[in-house]
Short mmCIF file of N, CA and C in Angstrom, two decimals:
data_model
loop_
_atom_site.label_atom_id
_atom_site.label_comp_id
_atom_site.label_asym_id
_atom_site.label_seq_id
_atom_site.Cartn_x
_atom_site.Cartn_y
_atom_site.Cartn_z
N MET A 1 0.84 -1.18 0.00
CA MET A 1 0.00 0.00 0.00
C MET A 1 0.88 1.24 0.00
N ALA A 2 0.43 2.28 -0.65
CA ALA A 2 1.19 3.52 -0.74
C ALA A 2 1.44 4.16 0.62
N GLU A 3 0.61 3.88 1.61
CA GLU A 3 0.75 4.45 2.96
C GLU A 3 1.39 3.47 3.93
N ALA A 4 1.98 2.39 3.43
CA ALA A 4 2.55 1.35 4.30
C ALA A 4 3.65 1.89 5.21
N ALA A 5 4.54 2.73 4.70
CA ALA A 5 5.62 3.28 5.53
C ALA A 5 5.06 4.14 6.66
N PHE A 6 4.00 4.89 6.38
CA PHE A 6 3.37 5.70 7.42
C PHE A 6 2.74 4.80 8.48
N LEU A 7 1.99 3.80 8.05
CA LEU A 7 1.31 2.91 8.98
C LEU A 7 2.31 2.08 9.80
N ASP A 8 3.46 1.75 9.20
CA ASP A 8 4.49 1.00 9.91
C ASP A 8 5.34 1.89 10.82
N LYS A 9 5.09 3.20 10.78
CA LYS A 9 5.86 4.17 11.56
C LYS A 9 7.36 4.06 11.25
N SER A 10 7.65 3.98 9.95
CA SER A 10 9.01 3.78 9.48
C SER A 10 9.81 5.07 9.49
N SER A 11 11.08 4.94 9.80
CA SER A 11 12.03 6.03 9.66
C SER A 11 12.59 5.98 8.24
N PHE A 12 13.10 7.12 7.74
CA PHE A 12 13.67 7.11 6.40
C PHE A 12 14.67 8.25 6.25
N ILE A 13 15.49 8.13 5.22
CA ILE A 13 16.34 9.24 4.77
C ILE A 13 16.08 9.39 3.27
N ASP A 14 16.23 10.62 2.77
CA ASP A 14 16.06 10.83 1.34
C ASP A 14 17.11 11.80 0.83
N PHE A 15 17.32 11.73 -0.47
CA PHE A 15 18.30 12.57 -1.14
C PHE A 15 17.76 12.91 -2.51
N SER A 16 17.96 14.15 -2.94
CA SER A 16 17.54 14.53 -4.29
C SER A 16 18.64 15.35 -4.96
N LEU A 17 18.73 15.21 -6.25
CA LEU A 17 19.69 15.95 -7.05
C LEU A 17 19.02 16.26 -8.38
N VAL A 18 18.93 17.56 -8.72
CA VAL A 18 18.27 17.99 -9.95
C VAL A 18 19.17 19.00 -10.66
N ASN A 19 19.37 18.80 -11.96
CA ASN A 19 20.11 19.76 -12.78
C ASN A 19 19.20 20.15 -13.93
N ILE A 20 18.93 21.45 -14.06
CA ILE A 20 18.11 21.97 -15.15
C ILE A 20 19.04 22.74 -16.08
N ASP A 21 19.08 22.32 -17.34
CA ASP A 21 19.98 22.91 -18.32
C ASP A 21 19.16 23.46 -19.48
N PRO A 22 18.66 24.70 -19.36
CA PRO A 22 17.84 25.27 -20.44
C PRO A 22 18.67 25.58 -21.68
N ASP A 23 18.00 25.68 -22.84
CA ASP A 23 18.69 26.00 -24.08
C ASP A 23 19.39 27.35 -24.01
N ASN A 24 18.74 28.33 -23.42
CA ASN A 24 19.37 29.63 -23.24
C ASN A 24 19.17 30.04 -21.79
N GLY A 25 20.25 30.33 -21.12
CA GLY A 25 20.20 30.68 -19.71
C GLY A 25 21.15 29.81 -18.90
N ASP A 26 21.28 30.15 -17.64
CA ASP A 26 22.19 29.43 -16.76
C ASP A 26 21.59 28.11 -16.29
N ASP A 27 22.48 27.16 -16.03
CA ASP A 27 22.07 25.90 -15.41
C ASP A 27 21.57 26.19 -13.99
N THR A 28 20.65 25.39 -13.53
CA THR A 28 20.20 25.44 -12.15
C THR A 28 20.46 24.08 -11.51
N ASP A 29 21.18 24.10 -10.42
CA ASP A 29 21.49 22.88 -9.68
C ASP A 29 20.80 22.92 -8.34
N ASN A 30 20.06 21.89 -8.04
CA ASN A 30 19.38 21.76 -6.75
C ASN A 30 19.76 20.42 -6.14
N TYR A 31 20.03 20.42 -4.84
CA TYR A 31 20.17 19.16 -4.13
C TYR A 31 19.62 19.31 -2.73
N GLY A 32 19.26 18.19 -2.17
CA GLY A 32 18.72 18.22 -0.83
C GLY A 32 18.80 16.85 -0.19
N PHE A 33 18.76 16.85 1.11
CA PHE A 33 18.72 15.60 1.86
C PHE A 33 17.97 15.84 3.17
N GLY A 34 17.45 14.78 3.71
CA GLY A 34 16.70 14.90 4.95
C GLY A 34 16.26 13.54 5.42
N GLY A 35 15.44 13.57 6.43
CA GLY A 35 14.95 12.30 6.94
C GLY A 35 13.94 12.47 8.04
N ARG A 36 13.42 11.33 8.42
CA ARG A 36 12.43 11.25 9.50
C ARG A 36 12.80 10.06 10.36
N PHE A 37 12.85 10.29 11.66
CA PHE A 37 13.15 9.23 12.61
C PHE A 37 11.97 9.10 13.56
N VAL A 38 11.46 7.88 13.69
CA VAL A 38 10.34 7.61 14.59
C VAL A 38 10.86 6.72 15.71
N THR A 39 10.71 7.19 16.96
CA THR A 39 11.20 6.43 18.11
C THR A 39 10.19 5.36 18.53
N ASP A 40 10.61 4.50 19.44
CA ASP A 40 9.71 3.46 19.97
C ASP A 40 8.54 4.05 20.74
N THR A 41 8.67 5.30 21.20
CA THR A 41 7.58 5.96 21.94
C THR A 41 6.71 6.81 21.01
N ASN A 42 6.85 6.63 19.69
CA ASN A 42 6.07 7.32 18.66
C ASN A 42 6.42 8.80 18.51
N LEU A 43 7.56 9.23 19.02
CA LEU A 43 8.06 10.58 18.80
C LEU A 43 8.63 10.66 17.39
N ILE A 44 8.27 11.72 16.66
CA ILE A 44 8.73 11.91 15.28
C ILE A 44 9.72 13.07 15.26
N LEU A 45 10.91 12.84 14.71
CA LEU A 45 11.92 13.88 14.54
C LEU A 45 12.26 13.97 13.06
N GLU A 46 12.21 15.19 12.51
CA GLU A 46 12.50 15.39 11.09
C GLU A 46 13.57 16.47 10.93
N ALA A 47 14.37 16.36 9.88
CA ALA A 47 15.36 17.38 9.55
C ALA A 47 15.60 17.35 8.05
N SER A 48 15.95 18.53 7.49
CA SER A 48 16.22 18.59 6.05
C SER A 48 17.12 19.77 5.73
N TYR A 49 17.79 19.65 4.58
CA TYR A 49 18.60 20.73 4.03
C TYR A 49 18.42 20.69 2.52
N ASP A 50 18.19 21.86 1.91
CA ASP A 50 18.08 21.98 0.46
C ASP A 50 18.92 23.16 0.00
N GLN A 51 19.54 23.02 -1.16
CA GLN A 51 20.36 24.09 -1.71
C GLN A 51 20.06 24.21 -3.20
N ALA A 52 19.83 25.44 -3.65
CA ALA A 52 19.57 25.72 -5.07
C ALA A 52 20.54 26.79 -5.54
N ASP A 53 21.12 26.60 -6.71
CA ASP A 53 22.10 27.55 -7.25
C ASP A 53 21.83 27.70 -8.75
N ASP A 54 21.51 28.92 -9.18
CA ASP A 54 21.23 29.15 -10.60
C ASP A 54 22.39 29.83 -11.32
N GLY A 55 23.57 29.86 -10.69
CA GLY A 55 24.73 30.48 -11.30
C GLY A 55 24.91 31.92 -10.87
N THR A 56 23.84 32.60 -10.51
CA THR A 56 23.89 33.98 -10.05
C THR A 56 23.53 34.09 -8.57
N ASN A 57 22.47 33.40 -8.19
CA ASN A 57 22.00 33.42 -6.81
C ASN A 57 21.91 32.00 -6.28
N ASP A 58 22.02 31.90 -4.95
CA ASP A 58 21.75 30.60 -4.37
C ASP A 58 20.84 30.77 -3.16
N ALA A 59 20.18 29.67 -2.82
CA ALA A 59 19.25 29.65 -1.68
C ALA A 59 19.52 28.41 -0.87
N ASP A 60 19.63 28.59 0.44
CA ASP A 60 19.83 27.48 1.37
C ASP A 60 18.63 27.41 2.31
N THR A 61 18.08 26.22 2.46
CA THR A 61 16.92 26.02 3.34
C THR A 61 17.24 24.93 4.35
N PHE A 62 17.06 25.26 5.62
CA PHE A 62 17.21 24.30 6.71
C PHE A 62 15.83 24.10 7.34
N GLY A 63 15.52 22.88 7.69
CA GLY A 63 14.24 22.62 8.33
C GLY A 63 14.35 21.55 9.39
N PHE A 64 13.49 21.62 10.38
CA PHE A 64 13.39 20.57 11.37
C PHE A 64 11.96 20.52 11.89
N GLY A 65 11.59 19.36 12.38
CA GLY A 65 10.23 19.19 12.89
C GLY A 65 10.19 18.19 14.02
N ILE A 66 9.15 18.29 14.80
CA ILE A 66 8.92 17.36 15.89
C ILE A 66 7.42 17.08 15.95
N GLY A 67 7.09 15.83 16.22
CA GLY A 67 5.69 15.46 16.27
C GLY A 67 5.49 14.14 16.97
N THR A 68 4.29 13.60 16.83
CA THR A 68 3.97 12.33 17.46
C THR A 68 2.82 11.66 16.72
N TYR A 69 2.76 10.36 16.87
CA TYR A 69 1.59 9.61 16.42
C TYR A 69 0.55 9.75 17.52
N ILE A 70 -0.61 10.28 17.19
CA ILE A 70 -1.71 10.41 18.14
C ILE A 70 -2.33 9.04 18.41
N ASN A 71 -2.42 8.24 17.36
CA ASN A 71 -2.85 6.84 17.46
C ASN A 71 -2.15 6.11 16.32
N ASP A 72 -2.51 4.87 16.06
CA ASP A 72 -1.81 4.08 15.06
C ASP A 72 -1.97 4.59 13.63
N THR A 73 -2.96 5.45 13.38
CA THR A 73 -3.21 5.90 12.01
C THR A 73 -3.22 7.42 11.84
N THR A 74 -2.79 8.17 12.86
CA THR A 74 -2.82 9.63 12.80
C THR A 74 -1.57 10.21 13.42
N ASP A 75 -0.95 11.17 12.73
CA ASP A 75 0.17 11.88 13.33
C ASP A 75 -0.01 13.38 13.18
N VAL A 76 0.72 14.12 14.00
CA VAL A 76 0.76 15.57 13.91
C VAL A 76 2.23 15.97 14.05
N VAL A 77 2.67 16.89 13.18
CA VAL A 77 4.06 17.34 13.17
C VAL A 77 4.09 18.86 13.08
N VAL A 78 4.87 19.47 13.98
CA VAL A 78 5.12 20.91 13.94
C VAL A 78 6.54 21.08 13.39
N SER A 79 6.69 21.91 12.37
CA SER A 79 8.01 22.08 11.76
C SER A 79 8.33 23.56 11.55
N TYR A 80 9.61 23.82 11.44
CA TYR A 80 10.12 25.16 11.19
C TYR A 80 11.15 25.06 10.09
N SER A 81 11.08 25.98 9.12
CA SER A 81 12.11 26.04 8.08
C SER A 81 12.52 27.49 7.88
N THR A 82 13.78 27.65 7.54
CA THR A 82 14.30 28.98 7.25
C THR A 82 15.10 28.92 5.95
N THR A 83 14.86 29.90 5.10
CA THR A 83 15.53 29.98 3.80
C THR A 83 16.29 31.28 3.71
N ASP A 84 17.55 31.18 3.31
CA ASP A 84 18.38 32.35 3.02
C ASP A 84 18.58 32.38 1.51
N ASP A 85 17.87 33.29 0.84
CA ASP A 85 17.86 33.37 -0.62
C ASP A 85 18.53 34.67 -1.06
N ASP A 86 19.61 34.57 -1.84
CA ASP A 86 20.31 35.77 -2.32
C ASP A 86 19.39 36.68 -3.13
N ALA A 87 18.46 36.11 -3.86
CA ALA A 87 17.61 36.91 -4.75
C ALA A 87 16.45 37.57 -4.03
N SER A 88 15.77 36.84 -3.13
CA SER A 88 14.55 37.39 -2.55
C SER A 88 14.60 37.56 -1.03
N GLY A 89 15.72 37.28 -0.41
CA GLY A 89 15.84 37.49 1.03
C GLY A 89 15.45 36.28 1.85
N ASP A 90 15.26 36.51 3.14
CA ASP A 90 14.98 35.44 4.08
C ASP A 90 13.49 35.09 4.10
N LEU A 91 13.22 33.83 4.41
CA LEU A 91 11.86 33.33 4.54
C LEU A 91 11.83 32.34 5.69
N ASP A 92 10.93 32.56 6.65
CA ASP A 92 10.77 31.66 7.78
C ASP A 92 9.33 31.15 7.79
N VAL A 93 9.17 29.84 8.03
CA VAL A 93 7.84 29.23 8.02
C VAL A 93 7.70 28.32 9.23
N LEU A 94 6.65 28.55 10.02
CA LEU A 94 6.26 27.67 11.12
C LEU A 94 4.98 26.98 10.68
N ASP A 95 4.99 25.64 10.74
CA ASP A 95 3.95 24.85 10.08
C ASP A 95 3.47 23.74 11.01
N VAL A 96 2.19 23.43 10.97
CA VAL A 96 1.66 22.27 11.66
C VAL A 96 0.85 21.45 10.64
N GLN A 97 1.09 20.13 10.63
CA GLN A 97 0.44 19.24 9.68
C GLN A 97 -0.14 18.03 10.41
N LEU A 98 -1.34 17.65 10.02
CA LEU A 98 -2.00 16.46 10.54
C LEU A 98 -2.22 15.51 9.38
N HIS A 99 -1.87 14.24 9.56
CA HIS A 99 -2.06 13.22 8.53
C HIS A 99 -2.74 12.03 9.17
N SER A 100 -3.74 11.48 8.50
CA SER A 100 -4.48 10.35 9.07
C SER A 100 -4.96 9.43 7.96
N ILE A 101 -5.11 8.17 8.30
CA ILE A 101 -5.65 7.16 7.39
C ILE A 101 -6.74 6.42 8.14
N GLN A 102 -7.89 6.28 7.50
CA GLN A 102 -9.01 5.58 8.12
C GLN A 102 -9.45 4.44 7.21
N ALA A 103 -9.52 3.24 7.79
CA ALA A 103 -9.96 2.06 7.04
C ALA A 103 -11.46 2.15 6.78
N MET A 104 -11.86 1.62 5.63
CA MET A 104 -13.28 1.57 5.26
C MET A 104 -13.63 0.13 4.90
N ALA A 105 -14.81 -0.09 4.45
CA ALA A 105 -15.27 -1.44 4.11
C ALA A 105 -14.57 -1.98 2.87
N GLN A 106 -14.45 -3.29 2.79
CA GLN A 106 -13.96 -4.03 1.63
C GLN A 106 -12.57 -3.62 1.18
N GLY A 107 -11.67 -3.33 2.11
CA GLY A 107 -10.28 -3.03 1.79
C GLY A 107 -10.00 -1.62 1.35
N ALA A 108 -11.01 -0.78 1.29
CA ALA A 108 -10.81 0.62 0.91
C ALA A 108 -10.34 1.42 2.15
N SER A 109 -9.77 2.58 1.90
CA SER A 109 -9.37 3.48 2.98
C SER A 109 -9.31 4.90 2.45
N VAL A 110 -9.31 5.85 3.37
CA VAL A 110 -9.18 7.25 2.99
C VAL A 110 -8.08 7.86 3.85
N ALA A 111 -7.19 8.60 3.20
CA ALA A 111 -6.12 9.32 3.89
C ALA A 111 -6.40 10.81 3.74
N PHE A 112 -6.16 11.56 4.79
CA PHE A 112 -6.36 13.00 4.67
C PHE A 112 -5.28 13.78 5.37
N ASP A 113 -5.07 15.00 4.90
CA ASP A 113 -4.08 15.93 5.43
C ASP A 113 -4.75 17.26 5.70
N LEU A 114 -4.37 17.88 6.80
CA LEU A 114 -4.79 19.24 7.13
C LEU A 114 -3.56 19.97 7.63
N GLY A 115 -3.43 21.24 7.26
CA GLY A 115 -2.26 21.98 7.72
C GLY A 115 -2.47 23.47 7.71
N ALA A 116 -1.64 24.13 8.49
CA ALA A 116 -1.65 25.60 8.55
C ALA A 116 -0.22 26.06 8.81
N SER A 117 0.12 27.24 8.29
CA SER A 117 1.46 27.77 8.49
C SER A 117 1.42 29.27 8.67
N VAL A 118 2.40 29.76 9.41
CA VAL A 118 2.65 31.18 9.58
C VAL A 118 3.92 31.48 8.81
N ILE A 119 3.88 32.49 7.94
CA ILE A 119 4.99 32.78 7.03
C ILE A 119 5.53 34.17 7.32
N ASP A 120 6.84 34.26 7.48
CA ASP A 120 7.53 35.54 7.69
C ASP A 120 8.51 35.72 6.54
N ALA A 121 8.10 36.50 5.54
CA ALA A 121 8.97 36.80 4.41
C ALA A 121 9.83 38.01 4.77
N GLU A 122 10.71 38.41 3.89
CA GLU A 122 11.67 39.48 4.17
C GLU A 122 11.03 40.68 4.88
N ASP A 123 10.02 41.29 4.28
CA ASP A 123 9.35 42.44 4.89
C ASP A 123 7.86 42.22 5.09
N ASP A 124 7.37 41.02 4.83
CA ASP A 124 5.93 40.75 4.85
C ASP A 124 5.64 39.51 5.69
N ASP A 125 4.44 39.48 6.23
CA ASP A 125 3.97 38.32 6.97
C ASP A 125 2.72 37.77 6.29
N GLY A 126 2.46 36.49 6.53
CA GLY A 126 1.27 35.90 5.94
C GLY A 126 1.00 34.54 6.51
N PHE A 127 0.20 33.77 5.79
CA PHE A 127 -0.21 32.46 6.26
C PHE A 127 -0.45 31.54 5.08
N GLY A 128 -0.55 30.27 5.39
CA GLY A 128 -0.92 29.27 4.40
C GLY A 128 -1.80 28.24 5.05
N VAL A 129 -2.71 27.67 4.29
CA VAL A 129 -3.55 26.57 4.75
C VAL A 129 -3.62 25.52 3.64
N ASN A 130 -3.73 24.26 4.04
CA ASN A 130 -3.85 23.20 3.05
C ASN A 130 -4.75 22.09 3.58
N ALA A 131 -5.39 21.39 2.66
CA ALA A 131 -6.22 20.25 2.98
C ALA A 131 -6.24 19.33 1.78
N GLY A 132 -6.34 18.05 2.05
CA GLY A 132 -6.40 17.10 0.96
C GLY A 132 -6.86 15.75 1.43
N ALA A 133 -7.32 14.94 0.51
CA ALA A 133 -7.75 13.59 0.83
C ALA A 133 -7.47 12.68 -0.36
N THR A 134 -7.15 11.43 -0.05
CA THR A 134 -6.96 10.40 -1.07
C THR A 134 -7.82 9.21 -0.72
N TYR A 135 -8.63 8.79 -1.66
CA TYR A 135 -9.45 7.60 -1.49
C TYR A 135 -8.73 6.43 -2.15
N TYR A 136 -8.41 5.40 -1.35
CA TYR A 136 -7.77 4.21 -1.86
C TYR A 136 -8.84 3.14 -2.07
N PHE A 137 -9.04 2.77 -3.32
CA PHE A 137 -10.03 1.74 -3.66
C PHE A 137 -9.60 0.39 -3.09
N ASN A 138 -8.29 0.18 -3.05
CA ASN A 138 -7.69 -1.04 -2.51
C ASN A 138 -6.26 -0.69 -2.10
N ASN A 139 -5.44 -1.67 -1.82
CA ASN A 139 -4.06 -1.41 -1.40
C ASN A 139 -3.17 -0.90 -2.53
N MET A 140 -3.66 -0.86 -3.74
CA MET A 140 -2.81 -0.50 -4.87
C MET A 140 -3.20 0.80 -5.55
N PHE A 141 -4.47 1.17 -5.58
CA PHE A 141 -4.92 2.28 -6.41
C PHE A 141 -5.68 3.33 -5.59
N GLY A 142 -5.31 4.62 -5.80
CA GLY A 142 -5.98 5.69 -5.10
C GLY A 142 -6.13 6.93 -5.98
N ILE A 143 -7.09 7.77 -5.62
CA ILE A 143 -7.31 9.04 -6.29
C ILE A 143 -7.47 10.10 -5.21
N GLY A 144 -6.81 11.24 -5.42
CA GLY A 144 -6.83 12.27 -4.39
C GLY A 144 -7.06 13.67 -4.93
N LEU A 145 -7.51 14.53 -4.04
CA LEU A 145 -7.74 15.93 -4.34
C LEU A 145 -7.18 16.75 -3.18
N SER A 146 -6.42 17.80 -3.49
CA SER A 146 -5.86 18.64 -2.44
C SER A 146 -5.89 20.10 -2.88
N ALA A 147 -5.86 20.97 -1.88
CA ALA A 147 -5.85 22.41 -2.13
C ALA A 147 -4.91 23.09 -1.15
N GLU A 148 -4.23 24.12 -1.62
CA GLU A 148 -3.34 24.92 -0.78
C GLU A 148 -3.55 26.39 -1.12
N PHE A 149 -3.63 27.20 -0.07
CA PHE A 149 -3.82 28.64 -0.24
C PHE A 149 -2.75 29.36 0.58
N VAL A 150 -2.01 30.26 -0.08
CA VAL A 150 -0.95 31.02 0.56
C VAL A 150 -1.23 32.49 0.33
N ASP A 151 -1.11 33.29 1.41
CA ASP A 151 -1.34 34.73 1.32
C ASP A 151 -0.26 35.44 2.14
N VAL A 152 0.65 36.12 1.45
CA VAL A 152 1.71 36.89 2.09
C VAL A 152 1.69 38.28 1.48
N ASP A 153 1.14 39.24 2.22
CA ASP A 153 1.00 40.62 1.78
C ASP A 153 0.33 40.65 0.39
N SER A 154 1.02 41.10 -0.64
CA SER A 154 0.40 41.19 -1.96
C SER A 154 0.56 39.91 -2.78
N TYR A 155 1.30 38.92 -2.25
CA TYR A 155 1.50 37.65 -2.96
C TYR A 155 0.43 36.65 -2.51
N GLU A 156 -0.28 36.09 -3.49
CA GLU A 156 -1.26 35.05 -3.21
C GLU A 156 -1.04 33.90 -4.19
N ARG A 157 -1.19 32.68 -3.67
CA ARG A 157 -1.08 31.50 -4.53
C ARG A 157 -2.14 30.50 -4.10
N ASP A 158 -2.94 30.06 -5.03
CA ASP A 158 -3.96 29.04 -4.80
C ASP A 158 -3.63 27.86 -5.69
N THR A 159 -3.50 26.69 -5.10
CA THR A 159 -3.15 25.49 -5.85
C THR A 159 -4.16 24.40 -5.56
N ILE A 160 -4.70 23.81 -6.61
CA ILE A 160 -5.58 22.66 -6.48
C ILE A 160 -4.98 21.54 -7.31
N SER A 161 -4.86 20.35 -6.70
CA SER A 161 -4.22 19.22 -7.36
C SER A 161 -5.12 18.01 -7.36
N LEU A 162 -5.09 17.28 -8.46
CA LEU A 162 -5.76 16.00 -8.58
C LEU A 162 -4.67 14.96 -8.76
N ASP A 163 -4.68 13.93 -7.92
CA ASP A 163 -3.61 12.93 -7.94
C ASP A 163 -4.18 11.53 -8.18
N LEU A 164 -3.46 10.77 -8.94
CA LEU A 164 -3.74 9.34 -9.09
C LEU A 164 -2.50 8.60 -8.61
N SER A 165 -2.69 7.56 -7.83
CA SER A 165 -1.53 6.79 -7.36
C SER A 165 -1.78 5.30 -7.60
N TYR A 166 -0.71 4.64 -7.97
CA TYR A 166 -0.73 3.19 -8.16
C TYR A 166 0.50 2.62 -7.50
N PHE A 167 0.31 1.79 -6.53
CA PHE A 167 1.41 1.17 -5.79
C PHE A 167 1.66 -0.22 -6.39
N VAL A 168 2.82 -0.39 -6.97
CA VAL A 168 3.16 -1.64 -7.67
C VAL A 168 3.36 -2.77 -6.67
#
């Protein structure tokens, strides 16, 4: 199942490396690493680092989070990230996220996410909210819908996503 690692309360590490080489313009190199550690007492510890460099400016983001499993199928994590961006200045985000999975009849389940954040940009403050749900028809196939709204002074971003997932 796509949510098996969450349900197993698994720890993990991840690494990403992306190089964008446009026909005209500078290359952009991004890399990042991070992880999540879940203790025997259901304490969740997260940390991450991301770096982006477009040849002229670079941005470094550090993040950490702490949370807990409320029960076997629900967790809550409070996280903080700070970005030092040469082009647009500093950005600090304090975020809380809730994730849960509920079993339904005949092997189906529904997973949902709720979140809110306080955003401190260089000279502006704002907030973000997000919500989403994925209906899993079985352990292999799911369809989801999510929305995110961000408002920081004169900057607004509304994102709605439709997701299909298939777990091999």
